[in-house]
Coordinates of C-alpha atoms and ligand atoms in Angstrom, one line a residue:
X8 CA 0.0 0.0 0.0
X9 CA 1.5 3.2 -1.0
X10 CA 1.7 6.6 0.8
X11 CA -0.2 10.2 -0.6
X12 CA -3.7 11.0 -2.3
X13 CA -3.2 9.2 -5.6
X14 CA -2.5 6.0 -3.6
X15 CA -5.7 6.5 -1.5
X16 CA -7.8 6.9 -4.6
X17 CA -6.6 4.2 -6.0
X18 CA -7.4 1.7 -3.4
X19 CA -11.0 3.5 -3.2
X20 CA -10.9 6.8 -1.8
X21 CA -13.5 9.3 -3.5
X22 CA -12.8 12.5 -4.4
X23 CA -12.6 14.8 -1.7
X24 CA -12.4 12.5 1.6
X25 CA -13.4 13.8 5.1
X26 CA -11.0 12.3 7.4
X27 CA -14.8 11.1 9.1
X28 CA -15.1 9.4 6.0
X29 CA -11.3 8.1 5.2
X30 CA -12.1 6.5 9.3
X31 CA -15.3 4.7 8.6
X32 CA -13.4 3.6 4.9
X33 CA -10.6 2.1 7.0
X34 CA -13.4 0.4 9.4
X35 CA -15.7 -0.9 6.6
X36 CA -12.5 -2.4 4.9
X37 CA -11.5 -3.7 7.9
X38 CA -15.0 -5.6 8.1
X39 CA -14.6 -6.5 4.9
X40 CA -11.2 -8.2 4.9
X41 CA -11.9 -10.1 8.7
X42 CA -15.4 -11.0 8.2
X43 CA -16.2 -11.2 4.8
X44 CA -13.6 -11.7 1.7
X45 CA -12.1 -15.1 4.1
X46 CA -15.9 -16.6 4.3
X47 CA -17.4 -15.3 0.8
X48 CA -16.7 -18.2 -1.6
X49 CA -18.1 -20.7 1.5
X50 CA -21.6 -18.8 1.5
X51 CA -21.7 -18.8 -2.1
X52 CA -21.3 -22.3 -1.9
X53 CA -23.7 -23.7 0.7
X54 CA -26.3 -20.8 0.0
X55 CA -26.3 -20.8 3.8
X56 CA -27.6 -17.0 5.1
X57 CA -25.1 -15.1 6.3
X58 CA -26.6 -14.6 9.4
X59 CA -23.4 -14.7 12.4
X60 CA -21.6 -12.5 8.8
X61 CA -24.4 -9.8 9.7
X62 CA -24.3 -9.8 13.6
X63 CA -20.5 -8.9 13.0
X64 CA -21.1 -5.9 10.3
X65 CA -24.1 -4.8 13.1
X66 CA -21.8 -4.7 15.5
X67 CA -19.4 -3.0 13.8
X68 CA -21.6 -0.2 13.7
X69 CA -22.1 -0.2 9.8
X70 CA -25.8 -1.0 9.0
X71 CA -28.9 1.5 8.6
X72 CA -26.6 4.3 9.1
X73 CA -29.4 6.7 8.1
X74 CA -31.8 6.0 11.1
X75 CA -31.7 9.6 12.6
X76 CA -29.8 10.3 15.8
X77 CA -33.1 11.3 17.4
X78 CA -34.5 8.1 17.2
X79 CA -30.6 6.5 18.2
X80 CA -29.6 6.1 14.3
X81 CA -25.9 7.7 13.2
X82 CA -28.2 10.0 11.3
X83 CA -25.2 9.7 8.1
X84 CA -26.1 10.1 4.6
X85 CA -26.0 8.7 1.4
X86 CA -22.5 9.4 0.8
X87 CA -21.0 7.4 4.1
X88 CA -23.5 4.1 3.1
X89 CA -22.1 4.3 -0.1
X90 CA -18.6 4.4 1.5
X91 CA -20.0 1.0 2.9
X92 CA -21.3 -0.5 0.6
X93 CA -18.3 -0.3 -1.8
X94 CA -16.1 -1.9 1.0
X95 CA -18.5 -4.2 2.0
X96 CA -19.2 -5.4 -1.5
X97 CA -15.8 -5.5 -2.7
X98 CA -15.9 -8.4 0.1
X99 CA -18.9 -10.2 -1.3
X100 CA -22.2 -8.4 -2.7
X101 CA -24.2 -10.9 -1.7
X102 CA -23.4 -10.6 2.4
X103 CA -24.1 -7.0 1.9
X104 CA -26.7 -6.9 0.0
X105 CA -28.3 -7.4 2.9
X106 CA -27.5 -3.6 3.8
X107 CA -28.8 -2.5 0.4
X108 CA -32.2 -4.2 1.0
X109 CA -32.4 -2.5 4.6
X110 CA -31.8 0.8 3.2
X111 CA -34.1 0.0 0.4
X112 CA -37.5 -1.4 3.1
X113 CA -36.4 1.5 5.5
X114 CA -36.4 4.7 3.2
X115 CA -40.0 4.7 2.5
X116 CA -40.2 5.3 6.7
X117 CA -37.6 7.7 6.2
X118 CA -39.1 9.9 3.7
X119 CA -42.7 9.5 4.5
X120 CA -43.1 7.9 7.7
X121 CA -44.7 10.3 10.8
X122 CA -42.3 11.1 13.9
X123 CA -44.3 8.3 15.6
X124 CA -43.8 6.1 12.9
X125 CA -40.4 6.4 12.4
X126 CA -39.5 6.2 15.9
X127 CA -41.6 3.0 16.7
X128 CA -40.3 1.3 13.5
X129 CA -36.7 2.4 12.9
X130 CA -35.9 2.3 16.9
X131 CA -35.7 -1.5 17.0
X132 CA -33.2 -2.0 14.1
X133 CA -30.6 0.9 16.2
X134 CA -30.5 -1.5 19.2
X135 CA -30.0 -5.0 17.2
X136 CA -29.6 -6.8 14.2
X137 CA -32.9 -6.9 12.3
X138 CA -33.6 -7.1 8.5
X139 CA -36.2 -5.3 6.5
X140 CA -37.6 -6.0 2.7
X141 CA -38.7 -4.0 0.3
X142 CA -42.3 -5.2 -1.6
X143 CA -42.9 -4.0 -4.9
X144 CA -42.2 -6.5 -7.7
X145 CA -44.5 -8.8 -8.6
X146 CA -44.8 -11.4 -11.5
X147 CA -46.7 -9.0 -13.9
X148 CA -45.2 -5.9 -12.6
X149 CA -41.1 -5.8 -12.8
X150 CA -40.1 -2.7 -14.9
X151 CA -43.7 -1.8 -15.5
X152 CA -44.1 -2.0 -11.3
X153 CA -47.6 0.3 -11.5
X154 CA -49.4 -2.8 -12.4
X155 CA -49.1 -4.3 -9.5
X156 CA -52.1 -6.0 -8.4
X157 CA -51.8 -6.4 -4.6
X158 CA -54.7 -5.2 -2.8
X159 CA -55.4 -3.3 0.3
X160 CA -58.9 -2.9 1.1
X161 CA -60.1 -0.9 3.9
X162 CA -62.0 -2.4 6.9
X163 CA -62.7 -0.3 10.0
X164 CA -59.3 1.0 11.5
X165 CA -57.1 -1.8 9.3
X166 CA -56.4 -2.5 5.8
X167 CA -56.2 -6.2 4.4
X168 CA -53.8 -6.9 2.4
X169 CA -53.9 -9.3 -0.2
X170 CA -51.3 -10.6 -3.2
X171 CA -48.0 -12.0 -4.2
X172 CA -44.8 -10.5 -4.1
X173 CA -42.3 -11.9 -6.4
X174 CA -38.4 -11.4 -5.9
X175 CA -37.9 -10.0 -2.7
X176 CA -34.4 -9.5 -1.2
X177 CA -34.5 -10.5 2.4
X178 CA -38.0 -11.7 1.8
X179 CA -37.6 -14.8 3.9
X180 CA -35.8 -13.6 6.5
X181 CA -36.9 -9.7 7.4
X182 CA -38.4 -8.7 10.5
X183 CA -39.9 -5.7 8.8
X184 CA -41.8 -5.3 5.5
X185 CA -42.7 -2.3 3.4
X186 CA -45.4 -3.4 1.0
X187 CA -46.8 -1.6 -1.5
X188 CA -50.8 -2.4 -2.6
X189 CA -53.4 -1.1 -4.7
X190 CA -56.8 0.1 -2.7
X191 CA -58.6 -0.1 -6.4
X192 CA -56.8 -1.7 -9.0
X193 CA -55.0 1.8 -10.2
X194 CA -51.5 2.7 -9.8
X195 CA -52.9 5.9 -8.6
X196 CA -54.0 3.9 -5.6
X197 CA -50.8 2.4 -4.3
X198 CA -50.3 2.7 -1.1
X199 CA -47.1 1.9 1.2
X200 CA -47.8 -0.3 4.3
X201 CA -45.7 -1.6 7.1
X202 CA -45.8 -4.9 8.2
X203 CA -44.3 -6.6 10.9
X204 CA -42.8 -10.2 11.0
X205 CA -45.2 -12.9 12.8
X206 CA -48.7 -10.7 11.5
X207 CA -51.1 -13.3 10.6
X208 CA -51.2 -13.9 6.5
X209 CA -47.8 -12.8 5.9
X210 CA -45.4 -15.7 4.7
X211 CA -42.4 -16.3 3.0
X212 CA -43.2 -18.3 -0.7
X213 CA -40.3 -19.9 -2.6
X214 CA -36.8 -19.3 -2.1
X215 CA -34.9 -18.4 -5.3
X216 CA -31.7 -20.2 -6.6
X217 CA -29.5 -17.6 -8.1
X218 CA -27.0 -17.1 -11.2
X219 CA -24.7 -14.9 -8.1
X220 CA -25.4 -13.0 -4.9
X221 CA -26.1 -16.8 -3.5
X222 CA -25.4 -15.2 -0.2
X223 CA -28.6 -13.4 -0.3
X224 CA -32.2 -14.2 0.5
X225 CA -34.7 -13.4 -2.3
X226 CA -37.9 -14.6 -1.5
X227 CA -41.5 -14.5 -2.9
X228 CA -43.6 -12.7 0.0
X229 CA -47.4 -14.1 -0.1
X230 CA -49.7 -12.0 1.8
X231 CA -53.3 -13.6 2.7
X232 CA -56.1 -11.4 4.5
X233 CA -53.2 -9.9 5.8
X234 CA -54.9 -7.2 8.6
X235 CA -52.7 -4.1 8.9
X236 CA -53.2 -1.1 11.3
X237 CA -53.8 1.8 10.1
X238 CA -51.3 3.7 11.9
X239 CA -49.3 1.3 9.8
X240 CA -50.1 3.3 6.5
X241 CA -46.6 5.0 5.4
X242 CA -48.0 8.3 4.0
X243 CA -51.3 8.9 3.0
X244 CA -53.7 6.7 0.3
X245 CA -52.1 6.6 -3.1
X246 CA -49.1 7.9 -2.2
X247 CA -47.3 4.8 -2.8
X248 CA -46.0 4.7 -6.2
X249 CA -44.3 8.0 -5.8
X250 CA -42.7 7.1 -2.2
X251 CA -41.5 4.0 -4.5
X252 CA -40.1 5.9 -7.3
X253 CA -38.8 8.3 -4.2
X254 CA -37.3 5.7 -2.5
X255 CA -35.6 3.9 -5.6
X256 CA -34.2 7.0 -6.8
X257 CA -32.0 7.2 -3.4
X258 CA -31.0 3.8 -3.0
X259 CA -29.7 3.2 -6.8
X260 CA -26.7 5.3 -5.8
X261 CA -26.5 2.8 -3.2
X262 CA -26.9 0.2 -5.4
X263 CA -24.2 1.5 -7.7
X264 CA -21.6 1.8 -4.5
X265 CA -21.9 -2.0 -4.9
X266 CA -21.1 -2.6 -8.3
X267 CA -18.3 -0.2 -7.9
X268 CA -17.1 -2.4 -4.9
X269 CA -17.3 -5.3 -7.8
X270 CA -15.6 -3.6 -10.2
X271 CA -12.5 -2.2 -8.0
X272 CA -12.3 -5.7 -6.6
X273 CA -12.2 -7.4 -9.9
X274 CA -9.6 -4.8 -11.3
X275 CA -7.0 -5.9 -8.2
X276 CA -7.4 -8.8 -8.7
X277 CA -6.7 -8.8 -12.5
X278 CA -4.1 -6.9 -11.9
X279 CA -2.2 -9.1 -9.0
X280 CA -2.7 -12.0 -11.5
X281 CA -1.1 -10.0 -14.3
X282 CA 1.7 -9.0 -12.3
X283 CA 2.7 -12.6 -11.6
X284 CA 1.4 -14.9 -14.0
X285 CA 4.0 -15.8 -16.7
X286 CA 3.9 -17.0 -20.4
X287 CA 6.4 -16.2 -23.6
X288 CA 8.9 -15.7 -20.4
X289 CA 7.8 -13.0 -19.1
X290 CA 4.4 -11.5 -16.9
X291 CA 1.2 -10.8 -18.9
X292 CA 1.1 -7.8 -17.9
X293 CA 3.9 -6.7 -20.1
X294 CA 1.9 -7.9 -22.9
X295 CA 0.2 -4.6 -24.9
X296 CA -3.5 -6.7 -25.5
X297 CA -3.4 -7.0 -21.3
X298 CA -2.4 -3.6 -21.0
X299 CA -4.9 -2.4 -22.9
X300 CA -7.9 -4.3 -21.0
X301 CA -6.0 -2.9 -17.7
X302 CA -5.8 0.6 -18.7
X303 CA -9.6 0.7 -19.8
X304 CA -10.8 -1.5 -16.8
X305 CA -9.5 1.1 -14.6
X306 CA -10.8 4.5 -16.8
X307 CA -14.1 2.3 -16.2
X308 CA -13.7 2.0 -12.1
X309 CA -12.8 5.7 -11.4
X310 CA -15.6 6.8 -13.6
X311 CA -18.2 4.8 -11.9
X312 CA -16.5 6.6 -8.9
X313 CA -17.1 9.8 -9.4
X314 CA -20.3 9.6 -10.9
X315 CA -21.2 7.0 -7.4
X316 CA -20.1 10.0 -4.9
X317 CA -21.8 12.3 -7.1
X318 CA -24.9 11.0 -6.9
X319 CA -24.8 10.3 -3.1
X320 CA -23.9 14.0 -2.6
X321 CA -26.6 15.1 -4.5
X322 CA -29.0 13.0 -2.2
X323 CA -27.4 14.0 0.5
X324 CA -28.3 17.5 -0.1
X325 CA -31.7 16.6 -0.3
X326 CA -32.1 16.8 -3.9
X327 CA -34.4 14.7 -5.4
X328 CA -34.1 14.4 -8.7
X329 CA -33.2 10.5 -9.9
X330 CA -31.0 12.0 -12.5
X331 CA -28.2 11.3 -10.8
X332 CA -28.6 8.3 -9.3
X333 CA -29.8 6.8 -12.5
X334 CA -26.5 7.9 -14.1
X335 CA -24.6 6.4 -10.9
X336 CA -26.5 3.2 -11.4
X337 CA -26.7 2.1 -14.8
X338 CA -22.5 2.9 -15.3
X339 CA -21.5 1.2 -12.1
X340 CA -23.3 -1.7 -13.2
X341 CA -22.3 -1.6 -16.8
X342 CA -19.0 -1.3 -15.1
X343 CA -18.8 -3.9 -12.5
X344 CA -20.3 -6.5 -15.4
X345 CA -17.2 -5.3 -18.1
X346 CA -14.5 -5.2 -15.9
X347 CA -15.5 -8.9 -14.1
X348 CA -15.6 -9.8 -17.5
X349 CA -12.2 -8.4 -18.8
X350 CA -10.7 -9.8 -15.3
X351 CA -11.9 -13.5 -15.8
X352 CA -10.3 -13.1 -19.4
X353 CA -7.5 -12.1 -17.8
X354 CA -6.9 -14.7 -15.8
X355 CA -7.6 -17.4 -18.9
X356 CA -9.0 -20.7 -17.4
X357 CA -8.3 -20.2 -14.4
X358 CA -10.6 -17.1 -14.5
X359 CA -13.4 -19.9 -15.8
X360 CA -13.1 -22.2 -12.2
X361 CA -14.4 -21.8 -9.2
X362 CA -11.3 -22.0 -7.2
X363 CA -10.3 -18.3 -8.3
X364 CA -12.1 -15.0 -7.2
X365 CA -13.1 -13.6 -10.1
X366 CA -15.2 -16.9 -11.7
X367 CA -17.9 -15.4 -8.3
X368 CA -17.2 -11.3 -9.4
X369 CA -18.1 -12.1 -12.7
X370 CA -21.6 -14.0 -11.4
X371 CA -22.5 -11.8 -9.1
X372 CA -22.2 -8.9 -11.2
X373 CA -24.8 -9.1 -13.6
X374 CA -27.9 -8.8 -11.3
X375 CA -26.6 -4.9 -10.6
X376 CA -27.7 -4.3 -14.6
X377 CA -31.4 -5.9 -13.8
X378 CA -32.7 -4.8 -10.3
X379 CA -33.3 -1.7 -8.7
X380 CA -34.6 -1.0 -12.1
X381 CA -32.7 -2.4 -15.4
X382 CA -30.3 -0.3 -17.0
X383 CA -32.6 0.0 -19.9
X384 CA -34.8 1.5 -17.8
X385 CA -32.4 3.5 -16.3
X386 CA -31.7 5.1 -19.7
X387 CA -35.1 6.2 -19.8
X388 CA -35.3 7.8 -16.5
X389 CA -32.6 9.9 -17.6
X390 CA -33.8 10.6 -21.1
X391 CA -37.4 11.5 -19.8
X392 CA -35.9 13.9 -17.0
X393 CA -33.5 15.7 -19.7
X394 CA -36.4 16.0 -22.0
X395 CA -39.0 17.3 -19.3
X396 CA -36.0 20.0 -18.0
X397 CA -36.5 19.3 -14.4
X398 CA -33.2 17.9 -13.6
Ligands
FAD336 C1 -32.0 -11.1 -7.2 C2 -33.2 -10.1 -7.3 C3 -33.5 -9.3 -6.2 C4 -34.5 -8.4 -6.2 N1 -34.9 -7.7 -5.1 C5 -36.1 -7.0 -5.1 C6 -36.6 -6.4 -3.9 O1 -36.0 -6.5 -2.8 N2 -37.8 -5.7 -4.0 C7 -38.5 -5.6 -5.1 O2 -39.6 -5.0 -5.1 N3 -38.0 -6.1 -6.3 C8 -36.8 -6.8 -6.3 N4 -36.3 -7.4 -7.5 C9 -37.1 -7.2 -8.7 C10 -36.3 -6.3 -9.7 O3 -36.3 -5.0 -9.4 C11 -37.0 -6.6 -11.1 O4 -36.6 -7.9 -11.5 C12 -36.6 -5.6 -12.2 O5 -37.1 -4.3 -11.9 C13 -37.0 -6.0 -13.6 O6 -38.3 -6.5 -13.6 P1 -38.6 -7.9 -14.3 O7 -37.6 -8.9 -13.8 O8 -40.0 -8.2 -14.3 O9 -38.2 -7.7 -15.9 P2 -39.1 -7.0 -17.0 O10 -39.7 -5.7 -16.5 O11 -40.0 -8.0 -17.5 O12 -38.0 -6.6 -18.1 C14 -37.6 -7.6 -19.1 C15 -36.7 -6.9 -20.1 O13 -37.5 -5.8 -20.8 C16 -36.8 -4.6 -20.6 N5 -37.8 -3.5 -20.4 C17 -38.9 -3.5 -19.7 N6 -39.5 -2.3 -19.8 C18 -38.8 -1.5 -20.5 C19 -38.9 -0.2 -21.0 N7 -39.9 0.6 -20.7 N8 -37.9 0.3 -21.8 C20 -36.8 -0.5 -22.1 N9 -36.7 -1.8 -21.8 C21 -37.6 -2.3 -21.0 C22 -35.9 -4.7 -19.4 O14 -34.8 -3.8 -19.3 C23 -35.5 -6.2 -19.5 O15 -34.4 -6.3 -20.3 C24 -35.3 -8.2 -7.4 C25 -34.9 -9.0 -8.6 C26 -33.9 -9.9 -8.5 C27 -33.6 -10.7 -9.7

């Protein structure tokens, strides 16, 4: 490791570092090197949960980092959970992916929830480990997600909720769910409800087998007659697709930190292979065809860097726009899936068996280009908010 700013940004740093955030860097690496990177390829493996992984990171101080200090949160911003992702993830994306989908269930609170609400809901996960998932997606209603048809109908001082929700990260294993149901059909009737773990009619469906991120849960989430308070209504009736599109457009730059993670992570590695793997008497990496994929997977990472910090500052700020994070999103992802890519060619076979880093990089990868909103979809959302002017 080498000494001065262009040393620090190369092992991660972004642009213009607090010494607050350089700290919780060195922590979340820290994390990442003791508790994750040694036990990563195991949990891919077994498909176990990485549930005593989790307890550590809790510990550590490094999930749900925007819970207000109010309500006993570190009240930190999008910029330091990016910080922590991109460490975290670098480690393995799918043990903190875990983070992402807490973020993800917990914003909708954030952002639309009442003091009450927010203090009776987010309290708990400040003084232990809990998880939360975020319920949009269903079978008919991935990109196009106002079609959902999950219904809440009102009855007395409750709602009952009633559908399917298809894909959920943390889906079988949260202690908190944000669901988002239709009081008449319309997405101009979605409307964000809380529901806690245990409440009668809520159940975990299928667990998914994955292409990558095997450490994570993604579940279906079936709710039947499910009765929910309604103090447990996160804003008001049909509010729900826009706390959604609110909440997405936040934690995609949160999203992106993880690809970046990917992407640095594969581009060391590529490059310690390089250094030492020989052939015509001499490293590859004094070949010009490696060079070249070197020199353009690392353009690749620093770009996705600054557009990742960008994008958290803006949010940070309070700006809402999803311009940003759409930006962040989409090029991290593109990014993380080229450079995993150039990194398994890299390394040759090798790069194609299990037994080296980057067979799991490249896997895990490609599911940053397809949730959270495809990339194709990000493309639009930044078209649309060009053409309308209200970036
Ligand atoms: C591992 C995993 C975890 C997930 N976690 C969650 C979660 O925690 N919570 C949650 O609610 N959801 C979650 N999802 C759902 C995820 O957000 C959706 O899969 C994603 O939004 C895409 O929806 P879809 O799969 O139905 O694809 P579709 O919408 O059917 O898309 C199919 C193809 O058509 C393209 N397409 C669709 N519409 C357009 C358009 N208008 N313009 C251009 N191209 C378009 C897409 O880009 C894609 O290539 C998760 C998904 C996966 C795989």
């Amino acid at each position: 490791m080498g000494e001065g700013s262009g040393a620090a940004r190369r092992e991660g740093l972004h642009v213009h570092p607090s010494e607050d955030h350089e700290e919780l860097r060195r922590l979340a690496r820290r994390v990442a090197d003791r508790e994750i990177r040694p036990v990563a390829a195991q949990y891919d493996q077994s498909r176990e949960f990485p549930w005593p992984v989790l307890e550590r990171i809790h510990t550590a101080g490094l999930f749900d980092l925007q819970i207000p200090a109010p309500i006993g949160g570190a009240g930190l911003t999008a910029v330091e959970e990016c910080i922590v992702q991109e460490e975290l993830a670098a480690g393995c994306a799918g043990i903190s992916l875990a983070l992402v989908a807490n973020t993800l269930a917990l914003t909708p609170i954030l952002i639309a929830g009442t003091p009450e609400q927010q203090s009776a809901l987010l309290g708990p996960f400040t003084r232990q480990l809990r998880l939360a998932a975020f319920g949009l997606t269903e079978a008919q209603a991935g990109s196009d997600a106002g079609a959902l048809k999950t219904r809440a109908r009102r009855e007395g001082d409750a709602y009952i909720l009633d559908g399917r929700k298809r894909f959920i990260t943390n889906g079988g294993v949260a202690d908190l769910y944000t669901i988002f149901a239709t009081l008449d059909g319309t997405p101009q009737g979605i409307t964000c409800f809380a529901v806690e773990r245990g409440t009668d009619g809520l159940s975990a469906g299928r667990e998914e087998r994955k292409l990558g991120i095997r450490a994570s849960n993604t579940s279906e989430v079936v709710l039947d007659g499910v009765r929910v308070p309604a103090a447990m209504r996160i804003g008001g009736e049909g509010e729900g697709y826009r706390i959604a599109l609110r909440t997405l457009g936040r934690s995609r730059a949160t999203i992106a930190a993880a690809a970046l993670g990917i992407a640095r992570e594969a581009l060391g590695c590529a490059v310690r292979y390089a250094r030492e793997r020989q052939q015509f008497s001499r490293p590859i990496a004094q070949l010009g065809a490696i060079e070249q994929m070197l020199g353009e997977m690392a353009m690749r990472v620093e770009a996705s860097r600054l557009l990742v910090y960008q994008a958290a500052e803006h949010i940070a700020a309070g700006e809402t726009s999803p311009l940003y994070s759409s930006m962040a999103k989409a090029f991290a992802a593109d990014t993380a899936m080229f450079v995993a890519g150039e990194a398994v060619q890299i390394f040759g076979g090798y790069g194609y068996m299990e037994d080296y880093p980057v067979e799991k990089l490249f896997r895990d990868a490609k599911i940053y280009q397809i949730f959270e909103g495809t990339n194709q979809v990000q493309r639009m959302v930044i078209a649309r908010t060009l053409v309308r002017g209200d970036e």
